[in-house]
Tab-separated table of C-alpha atoms in Angstrom:
chain	number	residue	atom	x	y	z
A	5	MET	CA	-3.854	-4.755	-48.629
A	6	ALA	CA	-3.477	-6.506	-45.029
A	7	LYS	CA	-0.048	-5.513	-43.800
A	8	SER	CA	1.943	-7.935	-41.872
A	9	ALA	CA	3.351	-6.913	-38.525
A	10	ASN	CA	3.678	-8.508	-34.916
A	11	LYS	CA	1.895	-8.253	-32.212
A	12	LEU	CA	3.360	-8.278	-29.277
A	13	VAL	CA	1.272	-8.558	-26.138
A	14	ILE	CA	2.382	-8.733	-22.228
A	15	ILE	CA	0.388	-8.756	-19.658
A	16	THR	CA	1.568	-7.721	-16.148
A	17	GLU	CA	0.306	-5.789	-12.865
A	18	LYS	CA	-1.557	-2.867	-12.980
A	19	MET	CA	0.672	-0.269	-11.182
A	20	LEU	CA	3.365	-1.157	-13.788
A	21	LEU	CA	0.729	0.448	-16.416
A	22	ASN	CA	2.517	3.928	-16.950
A	23	LYS	CA	5.895	1.891	-16.499
A	24	VAL	CA	5.708	-0.350	-19.836
A	25	ALA	CA	3.989	2.042	-21.758
A	26	GLN	CA	7.189	4.330	-21.040
A	27	ILE	CA	9.068	1.457	-23.237
A	28	ILE	CA	6.649	1.422	-25.447
A	29	ASP	CA	6.756	4.928	-26.366
A	30	GLU	CA	10.849	4.926	-26.446
A	31	ALA	CA	10.856	2.327	-28.687
A	32	GLY	CA	8.793	4.065	-31.332
A	33	ALA	CA	5.877	2.004	-31.639
A	34	THR	CA	2.892	3.990	-33.334
A	35	GLY	CA	0.419	3.598	-30.528
A	36	TYR	CA	-1.071	0.163	-28.105
A	37	THR	CA	-3.708	-1.074	-26.235
A	38	VAL	CA	-4.537	-2.091	-22.428
A	39	VAL	CA	-6.898	-4.029	-21.922
A	40	ASP	CA	-7.935	-5.260	-17.608
A	41	ALA	CA	-6.750	-8.705	-17.604
A	42	GLY	CA	-7.650	-11.343	-15.019
A	43	GLY	CA	-6.855	-14.755	-14.724
A	44	LYS	CA	-4.267	-17.726	-13.587
A	45	GLY	CA	-0.642	-18.061	-13.620
A	46	SER	CA	2.936	-18.679	-12.335
A	47	ARG	CA	1.683	-15.760	-9.240
A	48	ASN	CA	-1.952	-17.082	-8.530
A	49	VAL	CA	-4.916	-16.403	-9.620
A	50	ARG	CA	-4.990	-12.764	-10.790
A	51	SER	CA	-8.788	-12.077	-11.210
A	52	ALA	CA	-10.590	-9.037	-12.656
A	53	GLY	CA	-13.643	-7.691	-10.869
A	54	GLN	CA	-13.311	-9.011	-7.220
A	55	PRO	CA	-13.288	-5.950	-4.932
A	56	SER	CA	-10.221	-5.418	-4.764
A	57	VAL	CA	-8.135	-2.735	-2.067
A	58	SER	CA	-5.570	-1.569	-4.265
A	59	ASP	CA	-4.097	-1.408	-7.801
A	60	THR	CA	-1.614	-4.173	-6.421
A	61	GLU	CA	-3.936	-7.321	-7.152
A	62	SER	CA	-4.907	-6.291	-10.656
A	63	ASN	CA	-3.522	-7.267	-14.357
A	64	ILE	CA	-3.198	-5.135	-17.600
A	65	LYS	CA	-2.980	-6.393	-20.970
A	66	PHE	CA	-0.595	-4.910	-23.359
A	67	GLU	CA	-1.256	-5.481	-27.168
A	68	VAL	CA	0.852	-3.493	-29.494
A	69	LEU	CA	1.219	-4.212	-33.215
A	70	THR	CA	5.216	-3.052	-34.881
A	71	GLU	CA	6.089	-3.348	-38.230
A	72	SER	CA	9.968	-4.888	-36.985
A	73	ARG	CA	9.756	-8.210	-34.907
A	74	ASP	CA	13.221	-6.806	-33.201
A	75	MET	CA	11.422	-3.448	-31.776
A	76	ALA	CA	8.352	-6.038	-30.571
A	77	GLU	CA	11.505	-8.053	-29.194
A	78	LYS	CA	13.512	-5.032	-28.282
A	79	ILE	CA	10.347	-3.912	-25.595
A	80	ALA	CA	9.774	-6.813	-24.407
A	81	ASP	CA	13.638	-7.982	-23.954
A	82	GLN	CA	13.412	-4.501	-21.488
A	83	ALA	CA	10.027	-5.172	-19.875
A	84	ALA	CA	11.295	-8.517	-18.339
A	85	ALA	CA	15.204	-7.012	-17.719
A	86	LYS	CA	13.430	-4.514	-15.743
A	87	PHE	CA	10.020	-6.091	-14.450
A	88	PHE	CA	9.456	-9.920	-14.237
A	89	ASN	CA	11.670	-10.818	-11.961
A	90	ASP	CA	9.686	-8.863	-8.895
A	91	TYR	CA	6.916	-8.666	-10.598
A	92	ALA	CA	4.194	-10.521	-12.677
A	93	GLY	CA	4.272	-10.640	-16.479
A	94	ILE	CA	4.479	-12.667	-19.985
A	95	ALA	CA	5.271	-11.552	-23.176
A	96	TYR	CA	4.745	-13.077	-26.669
A	97	ILE	CA	4.720	-12.502	-30.336
A	98	CYS	CA	1.954	-13.459	-32.614
A	99	GLU	CA	1.832	-12.840	-36.097
A	100	ALA	CA	-0.819	-10.368	-37.241
A	101	GLU	CA	-1.674	-8.503	-40.409
A	102	VAL	CA	-2.773	-5.265	-40.153
A	103	LEU	CA	-6.140	-4.272	-41.720
A	104	TYR	CA	-6.815	-0.973	-41.792
A	105	ALA	CA	-4.643	1.273	-39.077
A	106	HIS	CA	-4.382	4.976	-40.507
A	107	THR	CA	-1.070	5.878	-38.429
A	108	PHE	CA	0.140	2.231	-38.528
A	109	CYS	CA	0.001	1.696	-42.387
A	110	GLY	CA	0.516	6.030	-43.903
A	111	PRO	CA	-1.994	7.484	-45.318
A	112	ASP	CA	-1.861	5.576	-48.299
A	113	GLY	CA	-3.868	2.758	-46.292
A	114	CYS	CA	-2.703	-0.846	-46.090
B	2	MET	CA	-9.261	-3.574	40.709
B	3	ASP	CA	-11.992	-1.492	40.081
B	4	PHE	CA	-10.087	0.534	37.356
B	5	LEU	CA	-10.188	-3.357	35.329
B	6	SER	CA	-13.473	-4.401	35.853
B	7	GLU	CA	-14.555	-0.911	34.697
B	8	PHE	CA	-12.203	-0.624	31.885
B	9	LEU	CA	-13.739	-4.322	30.407
B	10	SER	CA	-17.349	-3.407	30.681
B	11	LEU	CA	-16.372	0.380	28.321
B	12	PHE	CA	-14.386	-1.974	26.168
B	13	LEU	CA	-16.889	-4.526	25.486
B	14	SER	CA	-19.662	-2.266	25.004
B	15	LYS	CA	-17.341	-0.560	22.516
B	16	LEU	CA	-17.668	-4.211	20.365
B	17	GLN	CA	-21.103	-3.820	19.884
B	18	SER	CA	-21.137	-0.354	17.965
B	19	PRO	CA	-22.190	-0.434	14.014
B	20	THR	CA	-19.239	-0.533	13.020
B	21	LEU	CA	-17.880	-3.411	14.230
B	22	GLY	CA	-20.899	-5.385	13.580
B	23	PHE	CA	-20.842	-4.587	9.639
B	24	LEU	CA	-17.356	-5.318	10.297
B	25	ILE	CA	-17.454	-8.938	11.207
B	26	GLY	CA	-20.709	-9.371	9.579
B	27	GLY	CA	-18.466	-8.813	5.873
B	28	MET	CA	-16.295	-11.513	7.381
B	29	VAL	CA	-19.122	-14.140	8.097
B	30	VAL	CA	-20.773	-13.364	4.655
B	31	ALA	CA	-17.282	-14.094	3.125
B	32	ALA	CA	-16.921	-16.836	5.261
B	33	LEU	CA	-19.981	-18.424	4.684
B	34	GLY	CA	-19.078	-17.910	0.286
B	35	SER	CA	-21.374	-15.303	-0.260
B	36	ARG	CA	-21.823	-14.462	-3.613
B	37	LEU	CA	-22.268	-10.548	-2.486
B	38	THR	CA	-19.545	-8.447	-3.767
B	39	ILE	CA	-19.388	-4.306	-3.182
B	40	PRO	CA	-17.852	-2.720	-6.873
B	41	ASP	CA	-14.447	-1.758	-7.033
B	42	SER	CA	-15.354	2.113	-7.815
B	43	ILE	CA	-18.064	2.150	-5.027
B	44	TYR	CA	-15.129	1.050	-2.475
B	45	LYS	CA	-13.013	3.528	-3.802
B	46	PHE	CA	-15.739	6.429	-4.064
B	47	ILE	CA	-16.673	5.498	-0.371
B	48	VAL	CA	-12.336	5.844	0.958
B	49	PHE	CA	-12.862	9.443	-0.888
B	50	MET	CA	-16.046	10.078	0.388
B	51	LEU	CA	-14.725	9.623	4.339
B	52	LEU	CA	-11.062	11.000	3.627
B	53	ILE	CA	-12.259	14.150	2.015
B	54	LYS	CA	-15.109	14.211	5.128
B	55	VAL	CA	-12.343	14.299	7.989
B	56	GLY	CA	-10.137	16.541	6.057
B	57	LEU	CA	-12.666	18.997	5.742
B	58	SER	CA	-13.525	18.950	9.546
B	59	GLY	CA	-9.821	18.576	10.021
B	60	GLY	CA	-9.284	21.981	7.531
B	61	ILE	CA	-12.085	23.932	9.638
B	62	ALA	CA	-11.057	23.459	12.746
B	63	ILE	CA	-7.562	24.376	11.466
B	64	ARG	CA	-8.383	27.674	11.316
B	65	ASN	CA	-9.422	28.607	14.581
B	66	ALA	CA	-6.937	26.092	16.196
B	67	ASN	CA	-3.411	27.038	17.489
B	68	LEU	CA	-1.446	25.497	15.692
B	69	VAL	CA	2.012	25.203	18.007
B	70	GLU	CA	-0.201	22.581	19.576
B	71	MET	CA	0.156	20.258	16.418
B	72	LEU	CA	3.628	20.436	16.911
B	73	LEU	CA	4.626	18.012	19.102
B	74	PRO	CA	1.952	15.364	18.472
B	75	ALA	CA	2.886	15.350	15.096
B	76	LEU	CA	6.392	14.886	16.496
B	77	PHE	CA	5.421	12.336	18.039
B	78	ALA	CA	3.474	10.487	15.125
B	79	VAL	CA	6.592	10.953	13.087
B	80	ILE	CA	8.399	8.860	15.682
B	81	ILE	CA	6.131	6.532	15.607
B	82	GLY	CA	6.221	5.321	11.880
B	83	ILE	CA	9.804	5.696	11.894
B	84	SER	CA	10.353	3.181	15.284
B	85	VAL	CA	7.572	1.188	14.270
B	86	VAL	CA	9.676	0.275	10.829
B	87	PHE	CA	12.874	-0.854	13.126
B	88	ILE	CA	10.609	-2.379	15.228
B	89	ALA	CA	9.728	-5.239	12.773
B	90	ARG	CA	13.173	-5.234	11.191
B	91	TYR	CA	14.955	-6.483	14.319
B	92	THR	CA	11.764	-8.488	15.515
B	93	LEU	CA	9.712	-9.977	13.137
B	94	ALA	CA	12.829	-10.341	10.915
B	95	GLN	CA	14.640	-12.062	12.977
B	96	MET	CA	12.216	-14.819	12.833
B	97	PRO	CA	13.072	-18.573	11.239
B	98	GLY	CA	11.839	-18.413	8.070
B	99	VAL	CA	11.129	-14.764	7.597
B	100	LYS	CA	13.054	-12.922	5.000
B	101	THR	CA	14.626	-9.511	6.091
B	102	LEU	CA	12.835	-7.594	3.099
B	103	ASP	CA	9.762	-9.215	3.839
B	104	ALA	CA	9.896	-7.497	7.144
B	105	ILE	CA	10.635	-5.030	6.899
B	106	ALA	CA	7.950	-4.228	3.701
B	107	THR	CA	5.206	-5.327	6.571
B	108	GLY	CA	6.788	-3.159	8.607
B	109	GLY	CA	6.085	-0.352	6.769
B	110	LEU	CA	3.136	-1.277	5.708
B	111	PHE	CA	2.363	-1.498	9.634
B	112	GLY	CA	3.647	1.588	10.052
B	113	ALA	CA	1.559	3.772	7.341
B	114	VAL	CA	-2.013	4.361	7.849
B	115	SER	CA	-5.284	3.039	7.247
B	116	GLY	CA	-7.622	6.221	6.263
B	117	SER	CA	-11.025	4.538	7.010
B	118	THR	CA	-9.642	2.925	10.289
B	119	LEU	CA	-9.188	6.407	10.971
B	120	ALA	CA	-12.452	6.588	9.766
B	121	ALA	CA	-13.507	4.563	12.729
B	122	GLY	CA	-11.712	6.019	15.122
B	123	ILE	CA	-13.101	9.237	14.393
B	124	THR	CA	-16.859	7.609	13.955
B	125	LEU	CA	-16.649	5.665	17.800
B	126	LEU	CA	-15.160	8.923	18.887
B	127	GLU	CA	-18.006	11.021	18.094
B	128	GLU	CA	-20.841	7.926	18.984
B	129	GLN	CA	-19.693	8.402	22.629
B	130	SER	CA	-19.341	12.143	22.935
B	131	ILE	CA	-15.565	12.280	23.405
B	132	GLY	CA	-14.562	15.137	22.497
B	133	TYR	CA	-10.915	15.403	19.889
B	134	GLU	CA	-9.008	18.007	18.142
B	135	ALA	CA	-10.303	17.667	14.982
B	136	TRP	CA	-6.764	18.543	13.474
B	137	SER	CA	-5.901	15.183	14.916
B	138	ALA	CA	-6.474	13.763	11.106
B	139	ALA	CA	-3.802	15.529	9.626
B	140	LEU	CA	-1.313	13.209	12.192
B	141	TYR	CA	-1.661	11.078	9.470
B	142	PRO	CA	0.503	12.136	6.683
B	143	PHE	CA	3.130	12.648	9.271
B	144	MET	CA	2.912	8.896	10.304
B	145	ASP	CA	2.559	7.370	6.594
B	146	ILE	CA	4.960	8.834	4.879
B	147	PRO	CA	8.069	8.376	7.980
B	148	ALA	CA	7.102	4.686	7.989
B	149	LEU	CA	7.117	4.588	3.510
B	150	VAL	CA	10.173	6.231	3.711
B	151	THR	CA	11.862	4.542	5.858
B	152	ALA	CA	10.755	1.316	5.453
B	153	ILE	CA	11.899	1.875	1.756
B	154	VAL	CA	15.125	2.877	2.451
B	155	LEU	CA	16.253	-0.122	4.911
B	156	ALA	CA	15.452	-1.997	2.299
B	157	SER	CA	17.657	-0.581	-0.305
B	158	ILE	CA	20.449	-0.634	2.304
B	159	TYR	CA	20.026	-4.324	3.039
B	160	ALA	CA	19.207	-5.527	-0.806
B	161	GLY	CA	22.397	-3.560	-1.652
B	162	LYS	CA	24.361	-5.161	0.885
B	163	GLN	CA	22.890	-8.747	-0.628
B	164	LYS	CA	24.023	-7.730	-3.450
B	165	ARG	CA	27.539	-6.727	-3.444
B	166	GLU	CA	28.119	-9.718	-1.570
B	167	LYS	CA	26.260	-11.843	-3.759
B	168	TYR	CA	28.396	-9.929	-7.411
B	169	ARG	CA	31.561	-10.652	-5.069
B	170	MET	CA	30.847	-13.700	-4.863
B	171	ASN	CA	29.714	-15.356	-8.840
B	172	ALA	CA	30.507	-12.011	-10.640
B	173	GLU	CA	31.095	-13.868	-13.522
B	174	ALA	CA	28.045	-16.066	-13.965
B	175	ILE	CA	26.077	-12.824	-13.426
B	176	GLY	CA	28.100	-11.206	-16.347
B	177	LYS	CA	26.321	-13.546	-18.825
B	178	GLY	CA	23.681	-11.171	-18.878
B	179	GLU	CA	21.392	-13.772	-20.100
B	180	TYR	CA	17.857	-14.677	-20.155
B	181	SER	CA	17.441	-18.480	-19.842
B	182	GLY	CA	18.639	-19.104	-16.617
B	183	MET	CA	16.333	-17.302	-15.299
B	184	GLN	CA	12.985	-19.875	-14.250
B	185	PRO	CA	12.931	-19.296	-10.334
B	186	VAL	CA	9.288	-17.435	-10.600
B	187	ALA	CA	8.373	-19.799	-12.222
B	188	ALA	CA	7.575	-21.545	-9.050
B	189	GLY	CA	4.400	-21.876	-7.151
B	190	GLY	CA	3.943	-18.652	-5.555
B	191	TYR	CA	6.583	-16.191	-5.145
B	192	SER	CA	10.160	-16.286	-6.024
B	193	SER	CA	11.473	-17.772	-3.326
B	194	GLU	CA	15.083	-16.347	-3.553
B	195	SER	CA	14.013	-12.440	-3.295
B	196	SER	CA	16.332	-11.297	-2.134
B	197	VAL	CA	18.958	-12.760	-4.199
B	198	PRO	CA	19.494	-11.940	-7.627
B	199	THR	CA	19.176	-15.346	-9.513
B	200	GLY	CA	21.673	-13.961	-12.504
B	201	GLY	CA	19.331	-13.908	-15.739
B	202	TYR	CA	17.593	-10.505	-15.436
B	203	PRO	CA	19.798	-8.196	-15.095
B	204	ASN	CA	18.682	-6.032	-11.162
B	205	SER	CA	18.876	-2.549	-11.750
B	206	ASP	CA	17.602	-0.736	-8.693
B	207	GLN	CA	14.116	-0.130	-9.071
B	208	ARG	CA	14.169	3.396	-7.732
B	209	SER	CA	16.385	4.804	-10.860
B	210	ALA	CA	13.948	2.505	-13.215
B	211	GLU	CA	12.690	6.739	-14.459
B	212	GLY	CA	15.843	7.630	-15.588
B	213	SER	CA	17.495	5.081	-18.570
B	214	PHE	CA	16.739	1.985	-19.364
B	215	SER	CA	19.344	-0.145	-20.047
B	216	GLY	CA	18.995	-0.831	-23.250
B	217	GLY	CA	18.120	-3.817	-24.745
B	218	THR	CA	18.920	-7.320	-24.290
B	219	GLY	CA	22.649	-6.576	-24.025
B	220	GLY	CA	21.887	-4.200	-21.384
B	221	GLY	CA	21.299	-6.772	-19.072
B	222	ALA	CA	25.243	-6.903	-17.716
B	223	ALA	CA	25.418	-3.390	-17.737
B	224	GLY	CA	22.435	-2.437	-15.327
B	225	SER	CA	23.598	-5.169	-13.080
B	226	SER	CA	26.649	-3.815	-11.694
B	227	GLY	CA	25.248	-3.008	-8.459
B	228	GLY	CA	27.959	-0.793	-7.270
B	229	PRO	CA	26.834	1.671	-4.246
B	230	ALA	CA	25.878	4.616	-6.063
B	231	ASP	CA	23.176	2.447	-7.754
B	232	ASP	CA	21.990	1.764	-4.330
B	233	ARG	CA	20.992	4.778	-3.051
B	234	VAL	CA	17.610	5.830	-3.051
B	235	LYS	CA	16.211	8.608	-3.820
B	236	ILE	CA	13.401	10.025	-1.003
B	237	TRP	CA	11.744	12.438	-2.338
B	238	PRO	CA	10.197	10.311	-5.220
B	239	ILE	CA	8.977	8.019	-2.415
B	240	ILE	CA	7.018	10.909	-0.598
B	241	LYS	CA	5.953	11.923	-3.732
B	242	GLU	CA	4.101	9.464	-4.562
B	243	SER	CA	2.845	9.067	-1.302
B	244	LEU	CA	1.396	12.406	-1.330
B	245	GLN	CA	0.171	11.628	-4.822
B	246	GLY	CA	-1.975	8.563	-3.728
B	247	SER	CA	-5.811	8.266	-3.317
B	248	ALA	CA	-5.091	8.385	0.425
B	249	LEU	CA	-3.623	11.517	1.166
B	250	SER	CA	-4.811	13.483	-1.816
B	251	ALA	CA	-8.299	13.248	-0.905
B	252	LEU	CA	-7.226	13.999	2.685
B	253	LEU	CA	-4.942	16.928	1.930
B	254	LEU	CA	-7.534	18.506	-0.492
B	255	GLY	CA	-10.284	18.106	1.906
B	256	LEU	CA	-7.691	20.321	4.648
B	257	ALA	CA	-7.196	22.738	1.859
B	258	LEU	CA	-10.729	23.312	1.016
B	259	GLY	CA	-11.318	23.439	4.614
B	260	ILE	CA	-9.077	25.996	5.479
B	261	LEU	CA	-9.082	28.317	2.000
B	262	THR	CA	-12.811	28.181	1.517
B	263	LYS	CA	-15.769	27.950	3.549
B	264	PRO	CA	-17.311	24.096	2.898
B	265	GLU	CA	-19.855	24.267	5.536
B	266	SER	CA	-22.745	24.293	3.823
B	267	VAL	CA	-21.896	21.432	1.591
B	268	TYR	CA	-19.925	19.483	4.579
B	269	GLU	CA	-23.397	19.960	7.084
B	270	SER	CA	-25.729	19.040	4.406
B	271	PHE	CA	-23.798	15.987	2.258
B	272	PHE	CA	-20.598	14.873	3.930
B	273	ASP	CA	-21.460	14.911	6.999
B	274	PRO	CA	-24.836	13.043	7.520
B	275	GLY	CA	-23.058	10.500	4.892
B	276	PHE	CA	-19.727	9.867	6.940
B	277	ARG	CA	-21.700	6.628	9.218
B	278	GLY	CA	-23.995	5.420	6.907
B	279	LEU	CA	-20.794	4.749	3.951
B	280	LEU	CA	-18.175	3.773	6.529
B	281	SER	CA	-20.722	1.197	7.485
B	282	ILE	CA	-20.256	-0.347	3.679
B	283	LEU	CA	-16.241	0.232	3.947
B	284	MET	CA	-16.998	-2.037	6.672
B	285	LEU	CA	-18.589	-4.622	5.425
B	286	VAL	CA	-15.987	-4.046	2.409
B	287	MET	CA	-13.360	-4.396	4.648
B	288	GLY	CA	-14.576	-7.849	6.366
B	289	MET	CA	-15.134	-9.327	3.660
B	290	GLU	CA	-11.760	-8.324	1.689
B	291	ALA	CA	-9.812	-9.872	5.292
B	292	TRP	CA	-11.576	-12.865	4.947
B	293	ALA	CA	-10.816	-13.515	1.004
B	294	ARG	CA	-6.432	-12.472	2.296
B	295	LEU	CA	-6.436	-15.170	4.909
B	296	GLY	CA	-5.702	-17.704	3.101
B	297	GLU	CA	-3.275	-15.685	1.519
B	298	LEU	CA	-1.545	-15.126	4.332
B	299	ARG	CA	-1.642	-18.828	5.589
B	300	LYS	CA	0.718	-19.587	2.847
B	301	VAL	CA	3.398	-17.298	3.893
B	302	GLY	CA	3.636	-18.253	7.905
B	303	GLN	CA	2.480	-18.297	11.346
B	304	TRP	CA	5.016	-15.340	12.106
B	305	TYR	CA	3.313	-12.702	10.237
B	306	ALA	CA	0.254	-13.486	11.270
B	307	LEU	CA	1.951	-13.766	15.219
B	308	TYR	CA	2.676	-10.101	13.961
B	309	ALA	CA	-0.402	-8.941	12.605
B	310	VAL	CA	-1.906	-9.996	16.319
B	311	ILE	CA	0.866	-8.231	18.448
B	312	ALA	CA	1.757	-5.240	16.474
B	313	PRO	CA	-1.587	-3.193	16.256
B	314	LEU	CA	-1.269	-3.621	19.679
B	315	LEU	CA	2.135	-2.634	20.369
B	316	HIS	CA	2.018	0.589	17.954
B	317	GLY	CA	-0.861	1.893	19.675
B	318	SER	CA	0.827	1.524	22.521
B	319	ILE	CA	3.387	3.418	22.280
B	320	GLY	CA	1.305	6.423	20.742
B	321	PHE	CA	-0.963	6.021	23.572
B	322	GLY	CA	1.903	6.330	25.290
B	323	LEU	CA	3.310	9.496	23.609
B	324	GLY	CA	0.049	10.966	23.040
B	325	TYR	CA	-0.374	10.636	26.933
B	326	ILE	CA	2.440	12.696	27.398
B	327	ALA	CA	1.423	15.368	24.983
B	328	HIS	CA	-1.629	15.355	27.158
B	329	ILE	CA	0.231	15.998	30.572
B	330	VAL	CA	2.259	18.811	28.524
B	331	THR	CA	0.472	20.532	26.166
B	332	GLY	CA	-3.606	19.373	27.157
B	333	PHE	CA	-3.601	16.828	24.251
B	334	SER	CA	-7.212	16.264	24.380
B	335	PRO	CA	-7.644	12.288	25.673
B	336	GLY	CA	-10.066	11.212	22.201
B	337	GLY	CA	-7.063	13.203	20.493
B	338	VAL	CA	-4.732	10.685	22.060
B	339	VAL	CA	-7.277	7.928	21.418
B	340	LEU	CA	-6.900	8.643	17.430
B	341	LEU	CA	-3.289	9.164	17.345
B	342	SER	CA	-2.865	5.590	19.023
B	343	VAL	CA	-5.876	4.357	16.171
B	344	ILE	CA	-3.662	5.936	13.394
B	345	ALA	CA	-0.382	3.878	15.046
B	346	ALA	CA	-2.330	1.051	14.860
B	347	SER	CA	-3.391	1.186	11.867
B	348	SER	CA	-1.665	-0.294	8.696
B	349	SER	CA	-2.377	1.255	5.061
B	350	ASP	CA	-4.795	-0.405	3.022
B	351	ILE	CA	-5.155	1.762	0.099
B	352	SER	CA	-1.917	3.796	-0.903
B	353	GLY	CA	0.638	1.795	1.188
B	354	PRO	CA	0.975	-1.340	-0.892
B	355	PRO	CA	1.320	0.024	-4.079
B	356	THR	CA	3.746	2.457	-2.734
B	357	LEU	CA	5.702	-0.339	-1.488
B	358	ARG	CA	5.212	-2.965	-4.577
B	359	ALA	CA	6.982	-0.327	-6.418
B	360	GLY	CA	9.787	0.827	-3.478
B	361	ILE	CA	10.933	-2.826	-2.416
B	362	PRO	CA	9.270	-5.229	-5.423
B	363	LYS	CA	11.699	-7.874	-3.966
B	364	ALA	CA	9.376	-8.728	-0.742
B	365	ASN	CA	6.560	-10.430	-1.661
B	366	PRO	CA	2.937	-8.970	-1.353
B	367	SER	CA	1.231	-11.684	0.155
B	368	ALA	CA	3.360	-11.566	3.885
B	369	TYR	CA	2.814	-7.657	3.838
B	370	ILE	CA	-1.044	-6.962	2.374
B	371	GLY	CA	-1.688	-10.457	3.973
B	372	SER	CA	-0.884	-9.329	7.553
B	373	SER	CA	-2.084	-6.523	7.011
B	374	THR	CA	-5.591	-7.003	5.721
B	375	ALA	CA	-6.734	-10.095	7.503
B	376	VAL	CA	-5.462	-9.612	10.496
B	377	GLY	CA	-3.521	-6.165	11.430
B	378	THR	CA	-6.889	-4.082	10.342
B	379	PRO	CA	-9.670	-5.969	11.889
B	380	ILE	CA	-7.433	-6.182	14.735
B	381	ALA	CA	-7.278	-2.075	14.561
B	382	LEU	CA	-10.096	-2.264	14.425
B	383	ALA	CA	-12.155	-4.546	16.566
B	384	VAL	CA	-10.007	-4.647	19.547
B	385	CYS	CA	-7.535	-1.009	19.497
B	386	ILE	CA	-10.251	0.926	18.559
B	387	PRO	CA	-12.685	0.500	21.775
B	388	PHE	CA	-9.698	-0.399	23.870
B	389	PHE	CA	-7.911	2.719	23.278
B	390	ILE	CA	-10.893	4.581	24.099
B	391	GLY	CA	-11.706	2.598	27.085
B	392	LEU	CA	-8.214	2.815	28.145
B	393	ALA	CA	-8.820	6.472	27.710
B	394	GLN	CA	-11.966	6.762	29.691
B	395	ALA	CA	-10.375	4.909	32.083
B	396	THR	CA	-7.306	6.501	32.702
B	397	MET	CA	-8.245	10.634	31.311
B	398	GLY	CA	-11.739	10.779	31.940
B	399	GLY	CA	-14.104	11.403	29.966
B	400	GLY	CA	-12.799	14.388	28.993
């Protein structure tokens, strides 16, 4: 059985890692995944892998699975309101179907 | 005339040192479009190695030093750090097309200290066998932290003033707290209206971020009340963040280990011999990075480039002048005077940018990081270090 969920993706600057993670935690999400990200956007190319003197040039991508769309929107709204005026950032929601996840689906499985 | 020609020949001979050779080599390699890269982690590791070595030697020296001697140079370091920010505030910020917040952030970065420039200065002094107080390296935080704190406090005072004026003018427009009006960030480079909120995202003070969130979409209006109370900057978090930065942590750890333990055996067998080789690799990276940032700097305008050329020399001269006073008053060594000027001339490249980015989020990082990395640091390394060594030898003798 697959359990339907919302996948919230936030791509933002690496230096916001802890702050965005805090928002996600406080919204009550069961967990999240972070990966290094690079690419091109409204604030020029911010690529991964190029030697950089400090973290101000690197991006990260958060993926959060939430049961309710409300929670995902709440996280995105807070992150956008606090940071996206001044920092690079983009957020979007995808439909997802969770197949295996211990905490997320509960002890009985999905 | 003798003085001038002697000084010039000293200056030219410094330009041939391996440290500077690698820096220029890195720029040339990057300019030619080479795919040579040095991994990020190695770069960070080298910086750590250099600073812990500098810290260790400083700590070992402090154990049998008279610390009272350090008071005057440390006081001068604080004065330089603070005044550099004000210099930027009242020169660079007045130029046409330069935003005040960007200028303040640039000043903060130029006031802050670069560990790699410091390491290069130490190496050149050793190559010339000029004596210096090993605790001079410990002056680093005395200039670094005041500069960053001053910049962030100045910026928040300025932003607060702007904010209140803006709110008085269109309080109701902001009150909607709606998202949709907000698109300025999407334009080409960085948001051009950087000092003024264009409505939309609530613009709560970044410093208070640790505390409460303004709660969801609706929180928009609440977060943007913008009263004077909101604008107060907490200084301690800035100091804490600077101290927690990788560069200062490594330096302070080295100092502590040098003072409290007996690290001479590892120091002599491992940290000291590797120092110069690692530094030359670091210089290569700095050269490549400087070239990569030049394009970014071109976008923000010529005033930053001009500032970045003049500022290191000016700040270094202030450092040299104050150091010279300390030389006369307390017998601060010529090498120490040079290190104080080098610290003053350098602009932070590792710990400064993230601190400023968090502390002055509205300033355009292309402006301050571009001017520092692309122009300021190469000038400090290639011009200021040999210049001040030459000046010290010419005015105070080889010491």
